[in-house]
Short mmCIF file of C-alpha atoms in Angstrom, two decimals:
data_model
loop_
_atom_site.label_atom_id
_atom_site.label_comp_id
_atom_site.label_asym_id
_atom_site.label_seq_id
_atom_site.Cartn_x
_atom_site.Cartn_y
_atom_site.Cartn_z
CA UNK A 1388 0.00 0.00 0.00
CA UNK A 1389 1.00 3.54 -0.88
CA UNK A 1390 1.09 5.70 2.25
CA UNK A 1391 2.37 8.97 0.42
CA UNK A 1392 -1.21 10.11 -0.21
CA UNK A 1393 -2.87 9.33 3.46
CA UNK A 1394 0.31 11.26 4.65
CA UNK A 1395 0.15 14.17 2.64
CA UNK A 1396 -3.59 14.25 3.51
CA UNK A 1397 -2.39 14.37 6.95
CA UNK A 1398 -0.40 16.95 6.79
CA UNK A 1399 -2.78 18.93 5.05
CA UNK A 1400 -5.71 18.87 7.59
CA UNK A 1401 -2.71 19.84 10.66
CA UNK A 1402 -0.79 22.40 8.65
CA UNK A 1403 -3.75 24.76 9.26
CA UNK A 1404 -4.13 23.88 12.74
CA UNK A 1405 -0.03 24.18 13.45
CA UNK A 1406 -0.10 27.36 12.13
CA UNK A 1407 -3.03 29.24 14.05
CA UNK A 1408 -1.26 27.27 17.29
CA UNK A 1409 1.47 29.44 16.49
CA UNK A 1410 -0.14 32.49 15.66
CA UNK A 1411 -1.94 32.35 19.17
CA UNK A 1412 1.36 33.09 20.72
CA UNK A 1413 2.50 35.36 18.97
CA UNK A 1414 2.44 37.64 15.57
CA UNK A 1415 4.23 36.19 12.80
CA UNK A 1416 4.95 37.05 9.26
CA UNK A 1417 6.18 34.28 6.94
CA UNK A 1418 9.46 33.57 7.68
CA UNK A 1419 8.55 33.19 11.25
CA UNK A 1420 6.19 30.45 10.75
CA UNK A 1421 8.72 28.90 8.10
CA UNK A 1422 11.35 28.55 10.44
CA UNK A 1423 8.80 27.79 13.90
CA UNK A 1424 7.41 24.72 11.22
CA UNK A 1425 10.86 23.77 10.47
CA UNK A 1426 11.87 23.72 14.47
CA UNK A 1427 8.81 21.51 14.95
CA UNK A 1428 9.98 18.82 12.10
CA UNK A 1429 6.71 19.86 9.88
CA UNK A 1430 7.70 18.91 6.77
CA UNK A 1431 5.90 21.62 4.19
CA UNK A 1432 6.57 23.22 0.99
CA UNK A 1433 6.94 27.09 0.94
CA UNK A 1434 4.74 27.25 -1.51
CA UNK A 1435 1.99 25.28 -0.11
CA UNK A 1436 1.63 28.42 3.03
CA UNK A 1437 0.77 31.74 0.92
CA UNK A 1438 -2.12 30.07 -0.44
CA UNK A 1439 -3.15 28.59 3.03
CA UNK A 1440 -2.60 32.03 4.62
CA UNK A 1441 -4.51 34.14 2.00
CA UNK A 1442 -7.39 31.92 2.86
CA UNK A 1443 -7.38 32.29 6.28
CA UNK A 1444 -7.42 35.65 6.13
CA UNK A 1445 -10.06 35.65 3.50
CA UNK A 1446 -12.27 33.38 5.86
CA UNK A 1447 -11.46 36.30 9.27
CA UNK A 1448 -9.72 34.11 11.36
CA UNK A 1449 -6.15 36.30 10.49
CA UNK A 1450 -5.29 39.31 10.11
CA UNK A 1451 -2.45 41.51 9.08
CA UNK A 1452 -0.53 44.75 9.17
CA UNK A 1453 2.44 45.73 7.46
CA UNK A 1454 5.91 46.12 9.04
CA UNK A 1455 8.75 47.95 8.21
CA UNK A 1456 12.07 45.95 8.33
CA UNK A 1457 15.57 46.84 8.55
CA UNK A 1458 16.61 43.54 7.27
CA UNK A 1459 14.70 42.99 4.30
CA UNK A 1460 11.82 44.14 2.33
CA UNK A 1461 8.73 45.07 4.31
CA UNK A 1462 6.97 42.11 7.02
CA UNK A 1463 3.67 41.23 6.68
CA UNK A 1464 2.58 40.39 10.41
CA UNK A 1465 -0.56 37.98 10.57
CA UNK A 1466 -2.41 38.10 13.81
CA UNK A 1467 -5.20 35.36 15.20
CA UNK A 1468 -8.73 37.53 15.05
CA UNK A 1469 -11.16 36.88 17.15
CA UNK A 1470 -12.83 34.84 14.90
CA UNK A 1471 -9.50 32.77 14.80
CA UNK A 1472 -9.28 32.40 18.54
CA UNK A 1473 -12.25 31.13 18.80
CA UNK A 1474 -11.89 28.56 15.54
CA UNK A 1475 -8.74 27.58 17.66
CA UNK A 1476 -10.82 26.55 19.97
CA UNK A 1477 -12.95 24.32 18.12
CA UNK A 1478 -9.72 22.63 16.95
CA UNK A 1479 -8.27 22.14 19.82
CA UNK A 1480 -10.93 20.16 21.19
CA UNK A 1481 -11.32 17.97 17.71
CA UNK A 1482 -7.50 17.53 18.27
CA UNK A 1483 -8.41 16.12 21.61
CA UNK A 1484 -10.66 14.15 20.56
CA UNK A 1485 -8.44 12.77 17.82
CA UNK A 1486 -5.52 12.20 20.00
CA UNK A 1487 -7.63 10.00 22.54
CA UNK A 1488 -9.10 8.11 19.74
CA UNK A 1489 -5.54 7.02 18.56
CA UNK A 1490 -3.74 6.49 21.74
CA UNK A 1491 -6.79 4.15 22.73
CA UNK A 1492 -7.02 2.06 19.71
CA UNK A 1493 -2.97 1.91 19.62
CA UNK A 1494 -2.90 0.33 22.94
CA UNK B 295 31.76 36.36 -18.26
CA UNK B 296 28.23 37.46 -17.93
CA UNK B 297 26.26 40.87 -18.04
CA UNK B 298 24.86 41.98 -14.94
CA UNK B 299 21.90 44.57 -14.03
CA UNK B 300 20.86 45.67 -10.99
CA UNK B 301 16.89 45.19 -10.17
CA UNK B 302 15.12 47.15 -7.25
CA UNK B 303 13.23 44.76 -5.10
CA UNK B 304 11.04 46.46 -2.60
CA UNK B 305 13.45 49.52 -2.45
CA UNK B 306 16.72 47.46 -2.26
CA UNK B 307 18.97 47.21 -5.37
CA UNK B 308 20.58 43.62 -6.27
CA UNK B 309 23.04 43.31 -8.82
CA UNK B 310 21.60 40.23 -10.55
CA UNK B 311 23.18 38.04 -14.14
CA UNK B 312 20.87 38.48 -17.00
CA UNK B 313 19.99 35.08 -17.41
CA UNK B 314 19.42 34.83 -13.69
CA UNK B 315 17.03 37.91 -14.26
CA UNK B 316 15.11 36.34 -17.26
CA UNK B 317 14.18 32.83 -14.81
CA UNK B 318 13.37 35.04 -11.86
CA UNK B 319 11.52 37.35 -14.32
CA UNK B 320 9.42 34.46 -15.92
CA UNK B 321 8.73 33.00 -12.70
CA UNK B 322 7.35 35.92 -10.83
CA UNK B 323 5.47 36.55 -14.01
CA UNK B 324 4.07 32.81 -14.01
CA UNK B 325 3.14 33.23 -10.73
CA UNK B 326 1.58 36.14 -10.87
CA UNK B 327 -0.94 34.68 -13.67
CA UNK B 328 -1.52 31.55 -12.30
CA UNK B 329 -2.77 33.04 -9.01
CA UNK B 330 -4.06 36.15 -10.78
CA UNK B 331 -6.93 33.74 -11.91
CA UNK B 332 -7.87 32.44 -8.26
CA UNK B 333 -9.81 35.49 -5.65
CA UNK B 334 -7.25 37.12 -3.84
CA UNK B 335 -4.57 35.54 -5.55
CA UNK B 336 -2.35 38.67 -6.50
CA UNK B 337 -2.07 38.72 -2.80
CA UNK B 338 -0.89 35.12 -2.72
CA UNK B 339 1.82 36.36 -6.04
CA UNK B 340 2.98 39.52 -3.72
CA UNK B 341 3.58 37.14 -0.97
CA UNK B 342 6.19 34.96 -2.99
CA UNK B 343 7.53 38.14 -4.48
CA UNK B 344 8.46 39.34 -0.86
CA UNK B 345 9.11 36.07 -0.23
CA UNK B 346 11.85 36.20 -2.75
CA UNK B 347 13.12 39.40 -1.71
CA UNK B 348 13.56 38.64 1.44
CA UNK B 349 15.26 35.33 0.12
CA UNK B 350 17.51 37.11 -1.76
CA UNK B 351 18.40 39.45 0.89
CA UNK B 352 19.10 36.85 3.58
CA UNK B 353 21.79 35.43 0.44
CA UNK B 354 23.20 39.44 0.44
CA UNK B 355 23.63 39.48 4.27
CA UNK B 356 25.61 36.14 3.64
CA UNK B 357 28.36 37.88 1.88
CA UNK B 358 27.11 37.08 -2.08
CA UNK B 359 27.16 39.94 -4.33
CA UNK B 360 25.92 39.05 -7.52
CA UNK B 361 23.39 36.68 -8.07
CA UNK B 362 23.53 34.29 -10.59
CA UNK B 363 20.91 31.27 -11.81
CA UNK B 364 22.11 29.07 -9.27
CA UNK B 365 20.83 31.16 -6.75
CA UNK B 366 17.55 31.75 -8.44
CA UNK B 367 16.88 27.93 -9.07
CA UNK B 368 17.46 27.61 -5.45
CA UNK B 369 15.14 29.90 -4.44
CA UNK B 370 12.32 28.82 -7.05
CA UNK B 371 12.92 24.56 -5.24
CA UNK B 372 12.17 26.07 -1.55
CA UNK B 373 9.02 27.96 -2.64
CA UNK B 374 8.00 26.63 -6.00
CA UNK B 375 7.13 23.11 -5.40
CA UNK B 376 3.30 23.55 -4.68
CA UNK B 377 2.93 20.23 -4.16
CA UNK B 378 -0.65 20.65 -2.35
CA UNK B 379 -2.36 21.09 -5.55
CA UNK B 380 -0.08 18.56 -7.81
CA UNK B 381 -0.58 15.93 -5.29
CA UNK B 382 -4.70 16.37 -5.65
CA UNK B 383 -4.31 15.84 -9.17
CA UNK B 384 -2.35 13.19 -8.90
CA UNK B 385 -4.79 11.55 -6.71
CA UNK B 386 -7.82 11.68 -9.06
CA UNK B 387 -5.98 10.72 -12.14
CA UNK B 388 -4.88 7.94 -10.24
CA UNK B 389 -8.28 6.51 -9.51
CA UNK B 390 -9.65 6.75 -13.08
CA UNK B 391 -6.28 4.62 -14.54
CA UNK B 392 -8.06 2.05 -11.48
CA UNK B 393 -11.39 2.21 -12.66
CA UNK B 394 -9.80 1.59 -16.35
CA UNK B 395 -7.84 -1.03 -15.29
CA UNK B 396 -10.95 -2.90 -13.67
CA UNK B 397 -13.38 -2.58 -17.10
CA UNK B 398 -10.45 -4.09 -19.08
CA UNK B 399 -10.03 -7.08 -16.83
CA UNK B 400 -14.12 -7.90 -17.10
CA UNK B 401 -13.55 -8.11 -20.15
CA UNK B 402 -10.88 -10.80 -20.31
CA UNK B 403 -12.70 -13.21 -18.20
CA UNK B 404 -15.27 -12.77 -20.25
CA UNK B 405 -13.85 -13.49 -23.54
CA UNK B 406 -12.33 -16.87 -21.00
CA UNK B 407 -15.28 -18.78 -21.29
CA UNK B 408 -15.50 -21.93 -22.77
CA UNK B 409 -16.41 -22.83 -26.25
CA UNK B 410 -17.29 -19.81 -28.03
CA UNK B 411 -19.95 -20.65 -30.48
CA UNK B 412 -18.90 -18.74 -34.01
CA UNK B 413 -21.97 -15.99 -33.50
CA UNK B 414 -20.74 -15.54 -29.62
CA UNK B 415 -16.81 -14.88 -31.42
CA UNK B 416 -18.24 -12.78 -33.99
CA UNK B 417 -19.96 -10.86 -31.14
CA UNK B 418 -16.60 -10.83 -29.34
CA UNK B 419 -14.96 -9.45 -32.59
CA UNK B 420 -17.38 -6.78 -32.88
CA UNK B 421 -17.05 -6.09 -29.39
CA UNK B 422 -13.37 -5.79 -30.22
CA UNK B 423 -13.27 -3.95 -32.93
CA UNK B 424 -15.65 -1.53 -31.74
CA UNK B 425 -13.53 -1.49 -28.05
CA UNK B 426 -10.91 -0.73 -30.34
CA UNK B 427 -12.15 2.59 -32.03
CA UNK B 428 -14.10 3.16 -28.66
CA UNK B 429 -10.63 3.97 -27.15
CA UNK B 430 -9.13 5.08 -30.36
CA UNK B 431 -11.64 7.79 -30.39
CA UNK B 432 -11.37 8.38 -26.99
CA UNK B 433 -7.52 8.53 -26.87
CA UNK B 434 -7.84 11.27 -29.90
CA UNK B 435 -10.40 13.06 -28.04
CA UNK B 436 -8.86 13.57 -24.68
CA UNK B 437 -6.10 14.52 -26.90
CA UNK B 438 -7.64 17.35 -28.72
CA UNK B 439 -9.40 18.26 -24.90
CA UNK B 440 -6.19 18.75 -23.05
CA UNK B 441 -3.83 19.91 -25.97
CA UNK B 442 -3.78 23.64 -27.38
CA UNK B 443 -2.15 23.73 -31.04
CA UNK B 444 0.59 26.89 -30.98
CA UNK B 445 3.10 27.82 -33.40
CA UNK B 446 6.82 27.07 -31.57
CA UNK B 447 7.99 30.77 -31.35
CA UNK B 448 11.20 29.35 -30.23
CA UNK B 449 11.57 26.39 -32.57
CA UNK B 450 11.09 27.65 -36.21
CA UNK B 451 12.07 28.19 -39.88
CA UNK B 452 9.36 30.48 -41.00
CA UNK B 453 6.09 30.49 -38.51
CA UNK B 454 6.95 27.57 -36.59
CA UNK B 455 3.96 25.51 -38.10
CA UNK B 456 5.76 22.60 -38.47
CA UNK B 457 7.65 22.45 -34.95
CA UNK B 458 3.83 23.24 -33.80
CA UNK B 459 2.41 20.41 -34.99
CA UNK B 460 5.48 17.92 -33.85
CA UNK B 461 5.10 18.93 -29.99
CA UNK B 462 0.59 18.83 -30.14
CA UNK B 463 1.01 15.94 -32.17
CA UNK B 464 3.55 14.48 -29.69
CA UNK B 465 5.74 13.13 -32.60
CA UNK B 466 9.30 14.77 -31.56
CA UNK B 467 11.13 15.78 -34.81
CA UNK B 468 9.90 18.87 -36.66
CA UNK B 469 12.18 17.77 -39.60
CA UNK B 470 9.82 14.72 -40.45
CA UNK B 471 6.91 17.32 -40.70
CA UNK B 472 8.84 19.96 -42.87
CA UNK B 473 10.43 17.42 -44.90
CA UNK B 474 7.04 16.29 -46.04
CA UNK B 475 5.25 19.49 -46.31
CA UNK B 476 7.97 20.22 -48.77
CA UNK B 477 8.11 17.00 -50.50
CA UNK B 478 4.28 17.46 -50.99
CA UNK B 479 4.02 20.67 -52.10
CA UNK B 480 7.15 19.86 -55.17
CA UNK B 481 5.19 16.57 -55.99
CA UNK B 482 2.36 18.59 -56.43
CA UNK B 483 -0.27 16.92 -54.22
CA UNK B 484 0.04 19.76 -51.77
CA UNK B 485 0.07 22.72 -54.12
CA UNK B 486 -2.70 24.45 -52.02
CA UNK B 487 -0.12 23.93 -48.72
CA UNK B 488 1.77 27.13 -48.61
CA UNK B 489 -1.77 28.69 -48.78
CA UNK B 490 -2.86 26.58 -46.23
CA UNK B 491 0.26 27.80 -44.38
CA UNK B 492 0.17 31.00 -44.48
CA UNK B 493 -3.25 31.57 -42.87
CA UNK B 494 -2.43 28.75 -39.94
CA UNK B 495 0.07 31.58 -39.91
CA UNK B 496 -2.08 34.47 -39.65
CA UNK B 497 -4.85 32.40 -37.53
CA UNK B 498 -2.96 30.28 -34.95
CA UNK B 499 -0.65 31.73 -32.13
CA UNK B 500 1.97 31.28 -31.34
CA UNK B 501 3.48 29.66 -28.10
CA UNK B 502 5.08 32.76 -26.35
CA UNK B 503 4.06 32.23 -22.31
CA UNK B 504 5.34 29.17 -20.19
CA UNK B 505 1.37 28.34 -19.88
CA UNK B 506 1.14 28.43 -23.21
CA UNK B 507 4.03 25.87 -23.94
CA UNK B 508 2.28 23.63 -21.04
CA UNK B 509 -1.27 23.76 -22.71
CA UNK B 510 1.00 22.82 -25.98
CA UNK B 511 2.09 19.55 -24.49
CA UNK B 512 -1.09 18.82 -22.85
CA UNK B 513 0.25 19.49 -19.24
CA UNK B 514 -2.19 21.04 -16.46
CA UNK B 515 -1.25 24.73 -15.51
CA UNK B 516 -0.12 24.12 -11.68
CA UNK B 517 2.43 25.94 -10.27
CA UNK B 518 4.79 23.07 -10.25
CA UNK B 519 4.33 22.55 -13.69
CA UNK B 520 5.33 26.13 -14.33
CA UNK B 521 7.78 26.25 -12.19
CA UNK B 522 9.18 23.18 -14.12
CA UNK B 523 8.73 24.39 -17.88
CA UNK B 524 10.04 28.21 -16.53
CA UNK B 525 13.54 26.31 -15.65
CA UNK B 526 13.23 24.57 -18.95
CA UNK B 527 12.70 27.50 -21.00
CA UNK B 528 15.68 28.85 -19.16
CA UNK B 529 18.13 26.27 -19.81
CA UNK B 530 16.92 26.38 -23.44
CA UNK B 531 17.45 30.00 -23.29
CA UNK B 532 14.22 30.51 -24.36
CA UNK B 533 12.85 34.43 -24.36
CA UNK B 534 9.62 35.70 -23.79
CA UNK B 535 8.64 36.77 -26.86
CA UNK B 536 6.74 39.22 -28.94
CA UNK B 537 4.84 38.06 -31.87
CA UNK B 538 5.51 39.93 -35.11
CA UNK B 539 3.28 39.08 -38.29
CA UNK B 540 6.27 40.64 -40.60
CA UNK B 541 7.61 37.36 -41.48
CA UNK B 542 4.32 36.29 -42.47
CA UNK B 543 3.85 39.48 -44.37
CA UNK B 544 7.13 38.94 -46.50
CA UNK B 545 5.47 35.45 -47.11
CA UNK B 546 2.39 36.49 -48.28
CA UNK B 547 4.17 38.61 -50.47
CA UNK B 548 6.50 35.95 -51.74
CA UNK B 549 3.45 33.77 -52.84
CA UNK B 550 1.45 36.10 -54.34
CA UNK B 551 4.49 37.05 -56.48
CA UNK B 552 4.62 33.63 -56.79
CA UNK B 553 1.12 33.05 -57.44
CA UNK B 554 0.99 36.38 -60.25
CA UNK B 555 4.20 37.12 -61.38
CA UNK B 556 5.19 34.37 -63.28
CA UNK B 557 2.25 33.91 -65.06
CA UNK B 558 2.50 36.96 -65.76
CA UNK B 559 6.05 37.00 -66.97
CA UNK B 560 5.39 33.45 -68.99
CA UNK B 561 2.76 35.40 -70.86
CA UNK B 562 4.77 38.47 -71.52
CA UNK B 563 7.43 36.00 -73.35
CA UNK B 564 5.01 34.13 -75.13
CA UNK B 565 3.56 37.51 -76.51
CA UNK B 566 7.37 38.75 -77.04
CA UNK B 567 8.32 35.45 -78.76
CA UNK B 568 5.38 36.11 -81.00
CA UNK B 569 6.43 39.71 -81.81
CA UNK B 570 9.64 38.38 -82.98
CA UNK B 571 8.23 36.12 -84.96
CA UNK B 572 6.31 38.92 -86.74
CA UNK B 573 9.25 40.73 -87.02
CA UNK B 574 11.66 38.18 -88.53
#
């Protein structure tokens, strides 16, 4: 059997999730998340995130503002919304729920 | 050696090799279509744009002055492979060659059972034979559904016709193609060909985009697709081109001279050989 496919699926459904975790910390533009991914072992094409992002922010659950940077061209900083927060939320609890369903038919 | 301009990206100036500059060019440009299409996709284009500034700047801090087409291939593999949307594609394609597969094999153990009476193999044949131009027809149909015919603006003699129709037909060599127009048109069969020519000429157009070259070879329009054929136009050191109907113009003009002028000037000596004749 070929697991590449149920894997990438996977991935998929978390990479949102992952990256609103992340956001509800703190404000991050893309790098950020890129590297905060990449610390985590996500494995996840560049590419792949600016559509993902857009999205989100199309949907209200981010926002952003432009930054000024000394080191580069300019930052744009996406923030959770409301809306976000409380979408968070929601996940969190499905993770939960996910997580327990797993660990209990794994043991 | 290698030219070099300088580019301002977001207010910072890079000193960048020209062919360097055409792939980053092309890409960004790629981009920028293919998400142009989808809402709120220009957003999605700026993002990899500042993406790739901030890329390039990151390579600056490092100590690298000039960039050259190493860099910029590098930079298109860490963002380019959108491998979201080729993997979906994958996925579906993959489950029709199943379902394919399955109708095929229903048909074998059919045609397994025993002692075939002659009207049951005659049915089979038929069954065959129409299977047969069943797929042929479907074969040439998905064909003409998923591939564009272009004139090759980067592969031609006069308007490319000829390479055109090697890459939609999928037959490789444009030489087999040219060599028989122009065997035709001397044995006289294809007289009415450079005619023929000249308007696919005037009518078709020509493959100047990387999207167009995909929809050419029958390839869908993802970004990994166009990030692939950009870096293939690159190494080919194919431009972006402008399409200019003056070589077609010079051809029209060529036939019609062609077409009138010698009649014209075989009449004229016919009349002047007749003159003579009078004469002497």
């Amino acid at each position: 059997m070929n697991t590449d496919n149920t894997k990438s699926q996977m991935r998929k459904g978390m990479l949102e999730y992952c990256i609103m975790l992340l956001l509800h910390r703190q404000s991050c533009y893309a790098n950020d998340i890129i590297q905060r991914l990449r610390e985590a072992e996500m494995i996840v094409m560049e590419g792949t995130l600016y559509p993902l992002l857009s999205r989100l922010k199309n949907d209200g659950l981010l926002g952003y503002e432009w930054r000024e940077s000394t080191q580069g061209p300019p930052r744009k900083y996406y923030t959770l919304t409301a809306d976000g927060e409380e979408a968070l939320r929601q996940l969190d609890a499905s993770w939960e729920e996910i997580s327990r369903t797993v660990n209990f038919l794994k043991q | 050696m290698k030219k070099n301009i300088s580019i301002n990206l977001f207010g910072t100036l890079y000193n960048i090799d020209e062919d360097a500059y055409n792939l980053l060019e092309n890409y960004l440009q790629s981009m920028q279509r293919y998400f142009g299409r989808q809402e709120g996709g220009e957003e999605v284009a700026d993002d990899i744009e500042h993406r790739v500034a901030e890329l390039l700047w990151q390579r600056r801090e490092a100590g690298m002055t000039a960039i050259n087409i190493e860099t910029v291939k590098e930079i298109i593999d860490t963002i380019g492979n959108a491998e979201q949307i080729a993997g979906e594609d994958k996925q579906e394609s993959g489950s029709k060659e199943q379902g394919q597969y399955e109708r095929s094999d229903g048909q074998y153990s059919r045609s397994q059972g025993q002692e075939t009476s002659f009207k049951e193999e005659f049915n089979q044949f038929a069954n065959d034979a129409g299977k047969l131009a069943r797929d042929a027809y479907d074969k040439g149909y998905n064909h003409v559904k998923t591939h564009r015919y272009y004139r090759c603006a980067n592969d031609k003699i006069l308007g490319g016709i000829c390479s055109g129709l090697a890459v939609y037909t999928n037959t490789g060599d444009p030489l087999v193609w040219r060599l028989g127009a122009i065997a035709l048109t001397l044995l006289g069969i294809g007289l009415p060909l450079p005619i023929i020519y000249i308007v696919m000429w005037l009518v078709v157009p020509a493959a100047l985009t990387p999207e167009d070259r995909l929809r050419q070879q029958g390839k869908q329009i993802t970004p990994e697709n166009l990030t692939q054929q950009v870096k293939e136009d690159s190494q080919q050191m194919i431009m972006p081109a402008r399409e200019t109907h003056r070589g077609c113009l010079i051809a029209i003009i060529v036939v019609l001279a062609i077409i009138f002028v010698v009649p014209f000037i075989a009449v004229l000596s016919t009349f002047f050989k007749m003159w003579m004749n009078m004469i002497f």
